[in-house]
Amino acid sequence: MTQTLEPTTGTEPSAARTRVETWLADFEAALAARDVDRAAGLFATTSFWRDLIAFTWNFTTVENRDGVADLARQTRESTGATNSRITEGEEPEEADGVVTAWFRFETAVGRGSGLLRLNDEGAWTFLTTLDELKGHEENQGTNRPRGVEHGAQKDRVTWRERRTAELEGFGRDREPYVVVIGGGQGGIALGARLRQLGVDHVVVDRHARPGDQWRSRYKSLCLHDPVWYDHLPYLPFPRNWPVFAPKDKIGDWLEMYTRVMEVNYWGSTTAKSATWDDAKKEWTVTVDRDGEEVVLHPKQLVFALGVSGKPNIPSIPGQDVFAGEQHHSSQHPGPDAYKDKRVVVIGSNNSAFDICGALWEIGADVTMVQRSSTHIVKSDSLMEIGLGGLYSEQAVEAGVTTHKADTIFASLPYRIMHEFQIPLYQQMAERDKDFYQRLEESGFRHDWGADGSGLFMKYLRRGSGYYIDVGAADLVADGKIPVKHGQVTELTETGVKLANGEELPADLVVYATGYGSMNGLAADIVGDEIADRVGKVWGLGSDTTKDPGPWEGEQRNMWKPTQQEGLWFHGGNLHQSRYYSLYLALQLKARAEGIPTPVYGLQEVHHTS
Amino acid sequence: MTQTLEPTTGTEPSAARTRVETWLADFEAALAARDVDRAAGLFATTSFWRDLIAFTWNFTTVENRDGVADLARQTRESTGATNSRITEGEEPEEADGVVTAWFRFETAVGRGSGLLRLNDEGAWTFLTTLDELKGHEENQGTNRPRGVEHGAQKDRVTWRERRTAELEGFGRDREPYVVVIGGGQGGIALGARLRQLGVDHVVVDRHARPGDQWRSRYKSLCLHDPVWYDHLPYLPFPRNWPVFAPKDKIGDWLEMYTRVMEVNYWGSTTAKSATWDDAKKEWTVTVDRDGEEVVLHPKQLVFALGVSGKPNIPSIPGQDVFAGEQHHSSQHPGPDAYKDKRVVVIGSNNSAFDICGALWEIGADVTMVQRSSTHIVKSDSLMEIGLGGLYSEQAVEAGVTTHKADTIFASLPYRIMHEFQIPLYQQMAERDKDFYQRLEESGFRHDWGADGSGLFMKYLRRGSGYYIDVGAADLVADGKIPVKHGQVTELTETGVKLANGEELPADLVVYATGYGSMNGLAADIVGDEIADRVGKVWGLGSDTTKDPGPWEGEQRNMWKPTQQEGLWFHGGNLHQSRYYSLYLALQLKARAEGIPTPVYGLQEVHHTS
């Protein structure tokens, strides 16, 4: 709108604009000439090209001129850029010697966009994303569907009849092209994308209703990320949505969203097995739908089971002797039944804190067992310092739309992301130093991540090892929830015994001991052979705790082709579910339409779990 | 955002801006000085001041200098304007000798805005609206609720528990301040506003689920207005929402909207009676909630039962003799059971056409009986010519937000609105002249409203007498649905007899014969005495068919104080439900907070039905 008014009317283009236009034109020309060295020479000595399916049909980050040359060489026959230009209404900006510019381009099959940062030597970071496929644009705005068909038609089929026939027909008179296993926010967001792209799909989940994944968790659970970070595609939360939504409210939203976005969703449905027919290039997926066995034959199978795999339940001598109740945190029903009971929670990350806090609130006698150090940040500090620049009311008012924020985030290469993160966490340490001092004095073992880069890098590297404090950490710091240290060596009939010999009496033991890799969950359905072929899911190969090297450049197996044809992983927090679901959906759509999708740099597998 | 950048930096204010600023300052000063004549003198000889509760705590349109003087005189002790200014980022525009300007102002109790049109003599049209009450601003954007309360609290009450206690507590341990009878789009939109303003409320509806009002109608029903006209408050339809939504999809949206917006909604609940205690200033409302009698004591009672009152079922000799099925259009179950049956539909407006069309599509032998002439416009023409300037994708792209469109519409005085409408319908007549010629040749009696002002004026004046053609009119024009003329004089055992003696055999007779005034529906609950005291609801007093004079200036009894304290009417199409619900909700909120609300010009009652 007003941003499209030309702010520079009557003035000369800025030097920054000229540099960017020249760079884009040179790059486009180099690709067109298949001149790999010239293309690579446009990059700085230290540089990163991150491509989300625009040139590579993969999620790929190549580094430095060598990496660029390799990418350009291997993809030069299949693609190139045309019509590269600075995005309308977005003036390139120069700061600290770096010019930042939003741009658009086309490939042979689609339209893309990206974010370029130029330093003195050339491109320092270069993000390219494919945003839509030509001829398969989404129906939005002026292209929105018409809805009812006007005019009289004999034997009209209504919207409701059509929806019912579609939803109930899979496995009977039609096949979905994609089956998505897991109907949390990830599966739902992907389903919405697939609906928009016109890809036949069905999302299956063992819970009865969308949102039950949230509703069934412990009652004090809320989102730990603020609303601006959490929007789903197409239908953002309204302006009156709370900053930190309670779990039941998110559950309601997901249920509504699924219905309104016409996601094909089968609740009360458990995937039993999936086998790949390499001749037919097709899966045979057997599900139990509310007691009925249904067999589906999709070409593509997506696991969208969250960041977590199977619950890790440690094997401890005496578990068969313990007379009380014991369960994994994922099975914890909430505090209500445990007022005045003695509870030992093993673990000291997010789930452990949430469960301890809720138990303390209801009047349980709760003890936390810390086995290794934990990174804690205050929710407010994380929101203001960690996310505020991109995801906040102020950012929205400054014109940073959700998609723009997502793209800026995506444009920071994983290799150097910690460098941007470290100073933020130094700020948080300073801001909350009183809290950290109290926490330390209480005996709790706290860390800031392997390199001081804090929570988000821990999340990307290992998906664990932290707590976003919404209150329970103060209970620990204040000694209201006692913390014991060390490994649990034994369960007795009446409690928990620690390595130092101390015994903690317990009516309930909660194993807040985390989860395995997602391919472990998939193994139950696709079998160990395929799960091992695909390998570990999540992590960057940062060679830090629980994220062994070598360096991967992208998150392992997430949203991109795997070593098993037709098998994909989707998940992550609401931000990742929102942003990356587009690129996963476009990969599926391209395959559904028979558009060639030559994959550059298919990941190698270094770890099976 | 970018609109707040100063577009006039470095240039002189335009003449239009200077005129508006001077006018606003003069007007504010005249009010401050209690100088009624000076205030009136700022208006043109022919002029209109429409106020929505900012100065009058009423919906009022006064005309010419006399009217302005009267309004200013009678309200001068209770209110005035301060801080009047041109709205930030909205430059006044001059065209055809009229300067149009958006402005903001404050009153003693709230903040308002409006739209001013100045001609050579002074203000020609002047709309003022109260948008929020000071100290009771809605929690949105930066003021959005925090959601979960961080920090540890003993015996925390969760969101779900609080919602359940609220919803189930009314009539037991708490009283709603407002009871809304009717949970269609009107009641739901008002409920959402009341929730935002923190007014205790409950919306009751006889249907089980929100949206069932739509779902239960005939199966081919769809919205006849396009999506841009239909948004609900706070949560607009997403960009992929169809132009004309099918009824079941709207039903789903309303159900989810109710949940997401936390409207207190009691489904399967029928209001039985309501009595007013004038000493206590309180209603006693008895409802049947799913078989249980619940008594509520609200201070305010709102009827939100749509535009329509009780079904008009004509009394015709032989109705007890007719051997087939007969029902009012509101009871029509849809066409499915009537394939190959002979159906006579009495009436020729929207419902009649929709029902005839759906019956024809399924293969029924259907005849329409036209008793008086009908106004028909093609849906596409109405959308493009009638609404396109304000409600369309193009309007959105041109910066005409929904609220801006609503306000522009509200700024056109009812007295002269037909003058703006007539040329639009002349365009439609020209565009679709072939259709109208065919229609005329088929013998169908068509009109353009009493003064050629078309559909919207018919809607505002009488709420009937038209059809927005989505296809069925062509069936009539093409002779596929035969039309008979005249009154029905008798039903025989086998069919319908017309005044001209013709007899139409029938298996089903549908009375598409419209509805009475809304106070007729209210009478069943509040009694005839109160219903008569309140009088006819809807209409402008235009002295045209079904809208007897004298001139009212505003729609009778809608969204504003009535002659019965604590009794209100809300309804209309989605546009009216959206826009006027704000001003009704603010009136209720002010009363809930004990803010003085002296009403200027409480309407007189000229008709009881």
Short mmCIF file of C-alpha atoms in Angstrom, two decimals, chain A residues 48-252:
data_model
loop_
_atom_site.label_atom_id
_atom_site.label_comp_id
_atom_site.label_asym_id
_atom_site.label_seq_id
_atom_site.Cartn_x
_atom_site.Cartn_y
_atom_site.Cartn_z
CA PHE A 48 27.14 -18.34 3.12
CA TRP A 49 24.52 -19.16 0.53
CA ARG A 50 21.47 -20.70 2.10
CA ASP A 51 18.97 -22.08 -0.33
CA LEU A 52 15.52 -23.35 0.53
CA ILE A 53 14.54 -25.39 -2.54
CA ALA A 54 14.89 -22.58 -5.08
CA PHE A 55 18.13 -23.79 -6.71
CA THR A 56 18.83 -27.06 -4.93
CA TRP A 57 15.45 -28.69 -4.19
CA ASN A 58 16.97 -29.09 -0.77
CA PHE A 59 17.66 -27.12 2.39
CA THR A 60 21.30 -26.33 1.84
CA THR A 61 23.88 -23.93 3.18
CA VAL A 62 27.15 -23.78 1.27
CA GLU A 63 30.10 -21.80 2.58
CA ASN A 64 32.65 -19.54 0.95
CA ARG A 65 33.50 -19.32 -2.73
CA ASP A 66 34.25 -23.02 -3.00
CA GLY A 67 30.87 -23.94 -1.68
CA VAL A 68 29.13 -21.48 -3.95
CA ALA A 69 31.05 -22.80 -6.92
CA ASP A 70 30.09 -26.35 -6.12
CA LEU A 71 26.42 -25.50 -5.76
CA ALA A 72 26.41 -23.43 -8.93
CA ARG A 73 28.26 -26.12 -10.88
CA GLN A 74 26.05 -28.98 -9.86
CA THR A 75 22.78 -27.15 -10.35
CA ARG A 76 23.63 -25.15 -13.46
CA GLU A 77 21.82 -27.41 -15.89
CA SER A 78 18.57 -27.45 -14.05
CA THR A 79 17.97 -23.92 -12.94
CA GLY A 80 18.95 -20.28 -13.08
CA ALA A 81 17.57 -16.96 -12.00
CA THR A 82 15.67 -14.47 -14.12
CA ASN A 83 14.00 -11.19 -13.37
CA SER A 84 16.09 -10.67 -10.23
CA ARG A 85 15.18 -7.36 -8.66
CA ILE A 86 14.99 -5.49 -5.40
CA THR A 87 11.62 -6.12 -3.77
CA GLU A 88 9.13 -3.36 -4.52
CA GLY A 89 9.00 -0.83 -1.68
CA GLU A 90 11.99 -2.24 0.17
CA GLU A 91 14.96 0.11 0.02
CA PRO A 92 18.33 -1.55 0.59
CA GLU A 93 19.85 -0.38 3.85
CA GLU A 94 23.48 0.13 4.74
CA ALA A 95 24.79 -0.18 8.28
CA ASP A 96 28.21 -1.00 9.69
CA GLY A 97 29.59 -1.59 6.22
CA VAL A 98 26.95 -4.15 5.32
CA VAL A 99 24.22 -3.51 2.74
CA THR A 100 21.05 -5.51 3.36
CA ALA A 101 18.49 -5.98 0.59
CA TRP A 102 15.26 -7.85 -0.01
CA PHE A 103 14.95 -9.22 -3.53
CA ARG A 104 12.78 -11.35 -5.77
CA PHE A 105 13.61 -13.59 -8.68
CA GLU A 106 12.21 -16.31 -10.86
CA THR A 107 13.43 -19.76 -11.74
CA ALA A 108 12.28 -21.94 -14.60
CA VAL A 109 9.50 -23.39 -12.46
CA GLY A 110 8.69 -20.82 -9.81
CA ARG A 111 9.00 -17.47 -8.14
CA GLY A 112 11.32 -16.86 -5.24
CA SER A 113 12.65 -14.23 -2.92
CA GLY A 114 15.49 -13.71 -0.55
CA LEU A 115 17.68 -11.55 1.58
CA LEU A 116 21.17 -10.46 0.58
CA ARG A 117 23.91 -8.96 2.74
CA LEU A 118 26.85 -7.45 0.94
CA ASN A 119 30.12 -6.55 2.59
CA ASP A 120 33.20 -4.98 1.02
CA GLU A 121 34.19 -8.20 -0.69
CA GLY A 122 30.81 -9.19 -2.04
CA ALA A 123 27.90 -11.29 -0.79
CA TRP A 124 28.36 -12.23 2.82
CA THR A 125 25.03 -13.98 3.39
CA PHE A 126 22.63 -14.89 0.61
CA LEU A 127 19.28 -16.53 1.31
CA THR A 128 17.18 -17.80 -1.58
CA THR A 129 13.75 -19.35 -1.16
CA LEU A 130 11.22 -20.70 -3.65
CA ASP A 131 7.87 -19.18 -2.71
CA GLU A 132 5.49 -20.53 -5.33
CA LEU A 133 5.36 -22.75 -8.37
CA LYS A 134 4.32 -21.18 -11.64
CA GLY A 135 0.88 -22.37 -12.62
CA HIS A 136 0.21 -23.57 -9.09
CA GLU A 137 -0.16 -20.30 -7.22
CA GLU A 138 -2.23 -20.32 -4.05
CA ASN A 139 -5.79 -19.05 -4.19
CA GLN A 140 -5.68 -15.98 -2.00
CA GLY A 141 -6.78 -12.38 -2.17
CA THR A 142 -7.88 -11.61 -5.71
CA ASN A 143 -7.43 -15.30 -6.53
CA ARG A 144 -9.45 -16.52 -3.58
CA PRO A 145 -11.95 -19.26 -4.40
CA ARG A 146 -15.38 -18.13 -5.47
CA GLY A 147 -17.11 -20.46 -3.03
CA VAL A 148 -20.57 -21.35 -4.15
CA GLU A 149 -21.06 -21.72 -7.87
CA HIS A 150 -23.74 -19.39 -9.06
CA GLY A 151 -26.22 -20.44 -11.66
CA ALA A 152 -28.59 -23.36 -11.50
CA GLN A 153 -27.11 -26.85 -11.77
CA LYS A 154 -29.00 -30.09 -11.76
CA ASP A 155 -27.97 -32.32 -8.83
CA ARG A 156 -25.69 -29.76 -7.24
CA VAL A 157 -23.08 -31.13 -4.82
CA THR A 158 -22.72 -28.83 -1.84
CA TRP A 159 -19.55 -27.88 -0.04
CA ARG A 160 -20.47 -30.06 2.92
CA GLU A 161 -21.16 -33.06 0.69
CA ARG A 162 -17.90 -32.58 -1.15
CA ARG A 163 -15.91 -32.26 2.07
CA THR A 164 -17.52 -35.35 3.54
CA ALA A 165 -16.89 -37.39 0.40
CA GLU A 166 -13.25 -36.35 0.43
CA LEU A 167 -12.62 -36.96 4.11
CA GLU A 168 -14.39 -40.29 4.23
CA GLY A 169 -13.27 -41.50 0.81
CA PHE A 170 -9.56 -42.02 1.50
CA GLY A 171 -8.71 -45.69 1.49
CA ARG A 172 -12.07 -46.44 -0.10
CA ASP A 173 -12.53 -44.70 -3.41
CA ARG A 174 -9.50 -42.42 -3.46
CA GLU A 175 -5.91 -42.23 -2.26
CA PRO A 176 -4.18 -39.32 -0.59
CA TYR A 177 -0.93 -38.22 -2.24
CA VAL A 178 0.49 -37.45 1.19
CA VAL A 179 -0.12 -39.06 4.57
CA VAL A 180 1.02 -36.99 7.53
CA ILE A 181 1.47 -38.92 10.75
CA GLY A 182 0.97 -36.57 13.67
CA GLY A 183 -1.68 -33.87 13.91
CA GLY A 184 -0.17 -31.36 16.31
CA GLN A 185 0.66 -27.86 15.15
CA GLY A 186 3.20 -29.25 12.67
CA GLY A 187 0.87 -31.65 10.92
CA ILE A 188 -1.95 -29.13 10.96
CA ALA A 189 0.13 -26.31 9.48
CA LEU A 190 1.42 -28.64 6.78
CA GLY A 191 -2.13 -29.84 6.10
CA ALA A 192 -3.24 -26.24 5.64
CA ARG A 193 -0.41 -25.62 3.17
CA LEU A 194 -1.23 -28.78 1.25
CA ARG A 195 -4.90 -27.80 1.10
CA GLN A 196 -3.94 -24.42 -0.32
CA LEU A 197 -1.72 -26.07 -2.91
CA GLY A 198 -4.40 -28.57 -3.84
CA VAL A 199 -2.46 -31.66 -2.74
CA ASP A 200 -4.62 -34.61 -1.62
CA HIS A 201 -3.60 -35.34 1.93
CA VAL A 202 -4.74 -36.80 5.18
CA VAL A 203 -3.33 -36.00 8.60
CA VAL A 204 -3.74 -38.78 11.15
CA ASP A 205 -3.44 -38.47 14.90
CA ARG A 206 -4.22 -40.79 17.76
CA HIS A 207 -6.05 -38.06 19.70
CA ALA A 208 -9.75 -37.59 19.07
CA ARG A 209 -9.71 -33.89 18.26
CA PRO A 210 -7.13 -31.47 16.90
CA GLY A 211 -5.66 -29.65 19.89
CA ASP A 212 -6.01 -32.64 22.22
CA GLN A 213 -2.23 -32.94 22.06
CA TRP A 214 -2.20 -29.74 24.12
CA ARG A 215 -5.38 -30.27 26.11
CA SER A 216 -4.20 -33.62 27.44
CA ARG A 217 -1.02 -32.19 28.98
CA TYR A 218 -0.67 -30.97 32.56
CA LYS A 219 -3.07 -28.24 33.42
CA SER A 220 -0.75 -25.30 34.04
CA LEU A 221 0.97 -25.69 30.65
CA CYS A 222 1.09 -22.59 28.51
CA LEU A 223 3.07 -21.52 25.47
CA HIS A 224 6.52 -20.39 26.53
CA ASP A 225 6.93 -18.37 23.36
CA PRO A 226 4.95 -15.15 22.90
CA VAL A 227 2.10 -14.76 20.43
CA TRP A 228 4.08 -12.92 17.75
CA TYR A 229 6.31 -15.95 17.36
CA ASP A 230 3.45 -18.44 17.25
CA HIS A 231 1.16 -17.55 14.34
CA LEU A 232 0.06 -20.34 12.04
CA PRO A 233 0.02 -19.87 8.25
CA TYR A 234 -2.78 -17.86 6.61
CA LEU A 235 -4.77 -17.13 9.77
CA PRO A 236 -2.83 -15.14 12.35
CA PHE A 237 -4.00 -14.88 15.92
CA PRO A 238 -6.24 -11.85 16.46
CA ARG A 239 -5.00 -8.70 18.15
CA ASN A 240 -6.61 -9.66 21.43
CA TRP A 241 -4.85 -13.03 21.64
CA PRO A 242 -2.88 -13.35 24.89
CA VAL A 243 0.88 -13.07 24.88
CA PHE A 244 1.30 -16.52 26.43
CA ALA A 245 -1.70 -18.64 25.55
CA PRO A 246 -2.87 -21.32 27.99
CA LYS A 247 -2.76 -24.84 26.57
CA ASP A 248 -6.53 -25.28 26.34
CA LYS A 249 -6.89 -22.06 24.41
CA ILE A 250 -4.23 -23.19 21.94
CA GLY A 251 -6.08 -26.50 21.74
CA ASP A 252 -9.27 -24.68 20.79
#
